[in-house]
Short mmCIF file of C-alpha atoms in Angstrom, two decimals:
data_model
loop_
_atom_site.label_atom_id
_atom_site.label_comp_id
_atom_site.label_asym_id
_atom_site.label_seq_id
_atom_site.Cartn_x
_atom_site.Cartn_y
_atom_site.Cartn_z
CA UNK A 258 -14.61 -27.37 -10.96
CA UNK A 259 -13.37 -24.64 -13.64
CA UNK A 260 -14.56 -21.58 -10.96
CA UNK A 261 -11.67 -23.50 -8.17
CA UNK A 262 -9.55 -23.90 -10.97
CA UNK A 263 -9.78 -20.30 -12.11
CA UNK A 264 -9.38 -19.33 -8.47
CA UNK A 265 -6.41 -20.93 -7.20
CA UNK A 266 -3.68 -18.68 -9.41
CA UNK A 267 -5.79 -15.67 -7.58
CA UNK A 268 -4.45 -17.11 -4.42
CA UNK A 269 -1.15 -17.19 -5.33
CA UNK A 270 -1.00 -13.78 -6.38
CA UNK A 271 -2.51 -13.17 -2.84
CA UNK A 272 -0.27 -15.03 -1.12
CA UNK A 273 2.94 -13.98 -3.03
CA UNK A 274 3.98 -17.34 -5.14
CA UNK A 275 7.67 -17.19 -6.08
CA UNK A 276 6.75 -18.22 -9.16
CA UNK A 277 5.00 -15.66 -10.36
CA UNK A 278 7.99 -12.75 -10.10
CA UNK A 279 9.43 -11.36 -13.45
CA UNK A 280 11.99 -9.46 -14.30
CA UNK A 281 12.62 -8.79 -9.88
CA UNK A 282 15.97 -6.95 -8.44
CA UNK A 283 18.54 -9.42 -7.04
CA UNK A 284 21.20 -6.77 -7.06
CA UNK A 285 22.37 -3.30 -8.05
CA UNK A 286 25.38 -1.34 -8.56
CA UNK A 287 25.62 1.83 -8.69
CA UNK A 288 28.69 4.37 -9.79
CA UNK A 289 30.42 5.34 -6.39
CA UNK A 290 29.12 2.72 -4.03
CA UNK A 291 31.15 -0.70 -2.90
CA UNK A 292 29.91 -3.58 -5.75
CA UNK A 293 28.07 -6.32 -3.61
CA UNK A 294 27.38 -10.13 -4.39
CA UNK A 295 24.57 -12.34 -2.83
CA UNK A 296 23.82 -16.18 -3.41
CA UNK A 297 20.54 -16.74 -5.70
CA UNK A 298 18.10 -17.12 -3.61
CA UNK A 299 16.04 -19.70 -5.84
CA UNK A 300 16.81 -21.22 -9.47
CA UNK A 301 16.12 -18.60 -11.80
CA UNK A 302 16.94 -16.75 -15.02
CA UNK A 303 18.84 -13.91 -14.49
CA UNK A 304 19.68 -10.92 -16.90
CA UNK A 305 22.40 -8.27 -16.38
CA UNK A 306 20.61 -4.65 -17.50
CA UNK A 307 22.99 -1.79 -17.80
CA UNK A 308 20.49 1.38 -16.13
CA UNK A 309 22.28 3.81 -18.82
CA UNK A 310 20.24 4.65 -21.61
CA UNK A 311 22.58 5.17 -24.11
CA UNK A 312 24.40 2.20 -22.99
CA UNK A 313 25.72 -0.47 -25.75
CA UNK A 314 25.69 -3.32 -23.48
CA UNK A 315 23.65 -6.53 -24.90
CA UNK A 316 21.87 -7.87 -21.97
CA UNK A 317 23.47 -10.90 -20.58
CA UNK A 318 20.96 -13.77 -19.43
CA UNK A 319 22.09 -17.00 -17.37
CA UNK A 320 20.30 -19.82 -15.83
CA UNK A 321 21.44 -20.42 -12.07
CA UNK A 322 20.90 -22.81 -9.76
CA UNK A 323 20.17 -21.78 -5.92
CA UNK A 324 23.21 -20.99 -3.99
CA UNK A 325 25.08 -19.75 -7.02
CA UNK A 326 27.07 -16.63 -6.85
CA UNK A 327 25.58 -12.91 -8.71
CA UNK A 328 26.38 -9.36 -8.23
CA UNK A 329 29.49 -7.44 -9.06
CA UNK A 330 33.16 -7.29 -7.80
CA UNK A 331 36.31 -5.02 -7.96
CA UNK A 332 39.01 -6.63 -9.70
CA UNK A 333 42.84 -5.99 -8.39
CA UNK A 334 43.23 -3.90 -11.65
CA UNK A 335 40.31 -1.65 -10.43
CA UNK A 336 38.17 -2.83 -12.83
CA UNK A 337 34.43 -3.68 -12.09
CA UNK A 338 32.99 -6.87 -13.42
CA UNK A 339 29.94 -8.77 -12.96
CA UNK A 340 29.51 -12.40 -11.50
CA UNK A 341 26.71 -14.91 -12.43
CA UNK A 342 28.08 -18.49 -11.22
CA UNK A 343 31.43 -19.35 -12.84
CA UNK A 344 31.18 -16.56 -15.31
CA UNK A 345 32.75 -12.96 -15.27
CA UNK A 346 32.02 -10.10 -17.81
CA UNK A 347 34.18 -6.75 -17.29
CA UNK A 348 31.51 -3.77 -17.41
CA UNK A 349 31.58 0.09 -17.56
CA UNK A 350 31.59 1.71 -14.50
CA UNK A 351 28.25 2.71 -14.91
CA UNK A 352 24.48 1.72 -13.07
CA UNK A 353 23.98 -1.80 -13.79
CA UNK A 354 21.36 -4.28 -12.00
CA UNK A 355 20.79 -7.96 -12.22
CA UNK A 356 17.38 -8.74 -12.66
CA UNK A 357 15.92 -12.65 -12.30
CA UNK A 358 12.64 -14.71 -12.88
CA UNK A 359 12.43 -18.07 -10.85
CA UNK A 360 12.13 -21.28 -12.84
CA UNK A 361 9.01 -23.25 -12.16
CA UNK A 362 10.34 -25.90 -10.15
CA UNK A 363 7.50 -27.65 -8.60
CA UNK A 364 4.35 -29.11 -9.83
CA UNK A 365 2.39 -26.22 -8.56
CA UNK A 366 4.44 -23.79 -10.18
CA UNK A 367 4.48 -24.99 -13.52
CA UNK A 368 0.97 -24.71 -13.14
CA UNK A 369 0.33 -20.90 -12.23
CA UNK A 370 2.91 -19.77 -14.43
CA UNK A 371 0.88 -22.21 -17.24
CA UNK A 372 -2.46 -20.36 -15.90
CA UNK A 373 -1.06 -17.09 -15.67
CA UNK A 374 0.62 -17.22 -19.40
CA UNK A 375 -3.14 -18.66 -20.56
CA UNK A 376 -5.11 -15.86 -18.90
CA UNK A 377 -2.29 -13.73 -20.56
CA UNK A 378 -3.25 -14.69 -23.37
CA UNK A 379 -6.88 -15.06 -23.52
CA UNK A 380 -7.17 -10.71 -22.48
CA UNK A 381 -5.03 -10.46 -25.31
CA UNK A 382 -7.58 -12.14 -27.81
CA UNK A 383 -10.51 -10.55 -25.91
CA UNK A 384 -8.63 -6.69 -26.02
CA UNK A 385 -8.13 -7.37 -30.14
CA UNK A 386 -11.97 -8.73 -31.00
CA UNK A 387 -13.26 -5.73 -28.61
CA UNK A 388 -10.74 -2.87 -30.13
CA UNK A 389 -10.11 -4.43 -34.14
CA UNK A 390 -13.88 -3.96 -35.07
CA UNK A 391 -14.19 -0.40 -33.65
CA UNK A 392 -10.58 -0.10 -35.46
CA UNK A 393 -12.06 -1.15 -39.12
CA UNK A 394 -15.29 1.27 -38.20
CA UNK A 395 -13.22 4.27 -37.42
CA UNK A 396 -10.80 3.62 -40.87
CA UNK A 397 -14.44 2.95 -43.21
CA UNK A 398 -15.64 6.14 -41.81
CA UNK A 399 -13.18 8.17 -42.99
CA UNK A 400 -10.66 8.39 -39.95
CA UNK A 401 -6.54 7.63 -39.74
CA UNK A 402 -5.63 4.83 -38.30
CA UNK A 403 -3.73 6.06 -34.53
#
């Protein structure tokens, strides 16, 4: 039984589960090019990322439902702002992208993200008791620490 367990988030990665996105591209602007807005797709945190690297933009997160409203817009002024449901943030006229992760909605979901954040977590604990001892050999022998 813990084999089919172990299996089943293997065939959602397979078979492309919603679910399991992070961080995806719902929409980008770049400088020159006409600013475009699309409904969300599916309920899901998404986070405004300014491209620029020197940019002093805080990124902006929001939880929206399906059907809501993101992208960017001209504003009479000439100004460019970016939309996430009801709310409106004037930006620099600069690359910008809004990025989203789906909220587990069903059952199934909540399940392979739960499985996928457990394996996560588990390769993390097997990487540090494989690399820490070979670590603690390599400083008692006389080498730097990387």
């Amino acid at each position: 039984m813990r084999y089919v367990l172990l299996t089943l988030p293997l065939v959602c990665l397979v078979g492309g589960c919603q679910a399991l996105t992070r961080e995806a591209v719902a929409v980008e602007y770049r400088p020159g090019a006409s600013p475009t807005a699309i409904e969300a797709q599916c309920a899901a945190t998404y986070t405004l990322h300014s491209i620029k690297p020197d940019s002093q933009l805080n990124p902006t997160t929001i939880e929206l439902e399906k059907g809501a409203t993101v992208g960017f817009r001209r504003e009479p002024d000439g100004s460019l702002v970016a939309i996430a449901g009801w709310q409106t943030s004037p930006i620099a006229e600069s690359q910008h992208v809004w990025r989203y992760t789906p909220v587990p909605v069903t059952r199934w979901d909540r399940f392979v993200v739960g499985t996928r954040h457990t394996c996560e977590k588990a390769a993390e604990a097997a990487t540090m008791a494989i690399v820490l001892p070979l670590l603690v050999l390599h400083i008692m022998t006389g080498g730097e620490p990387p």
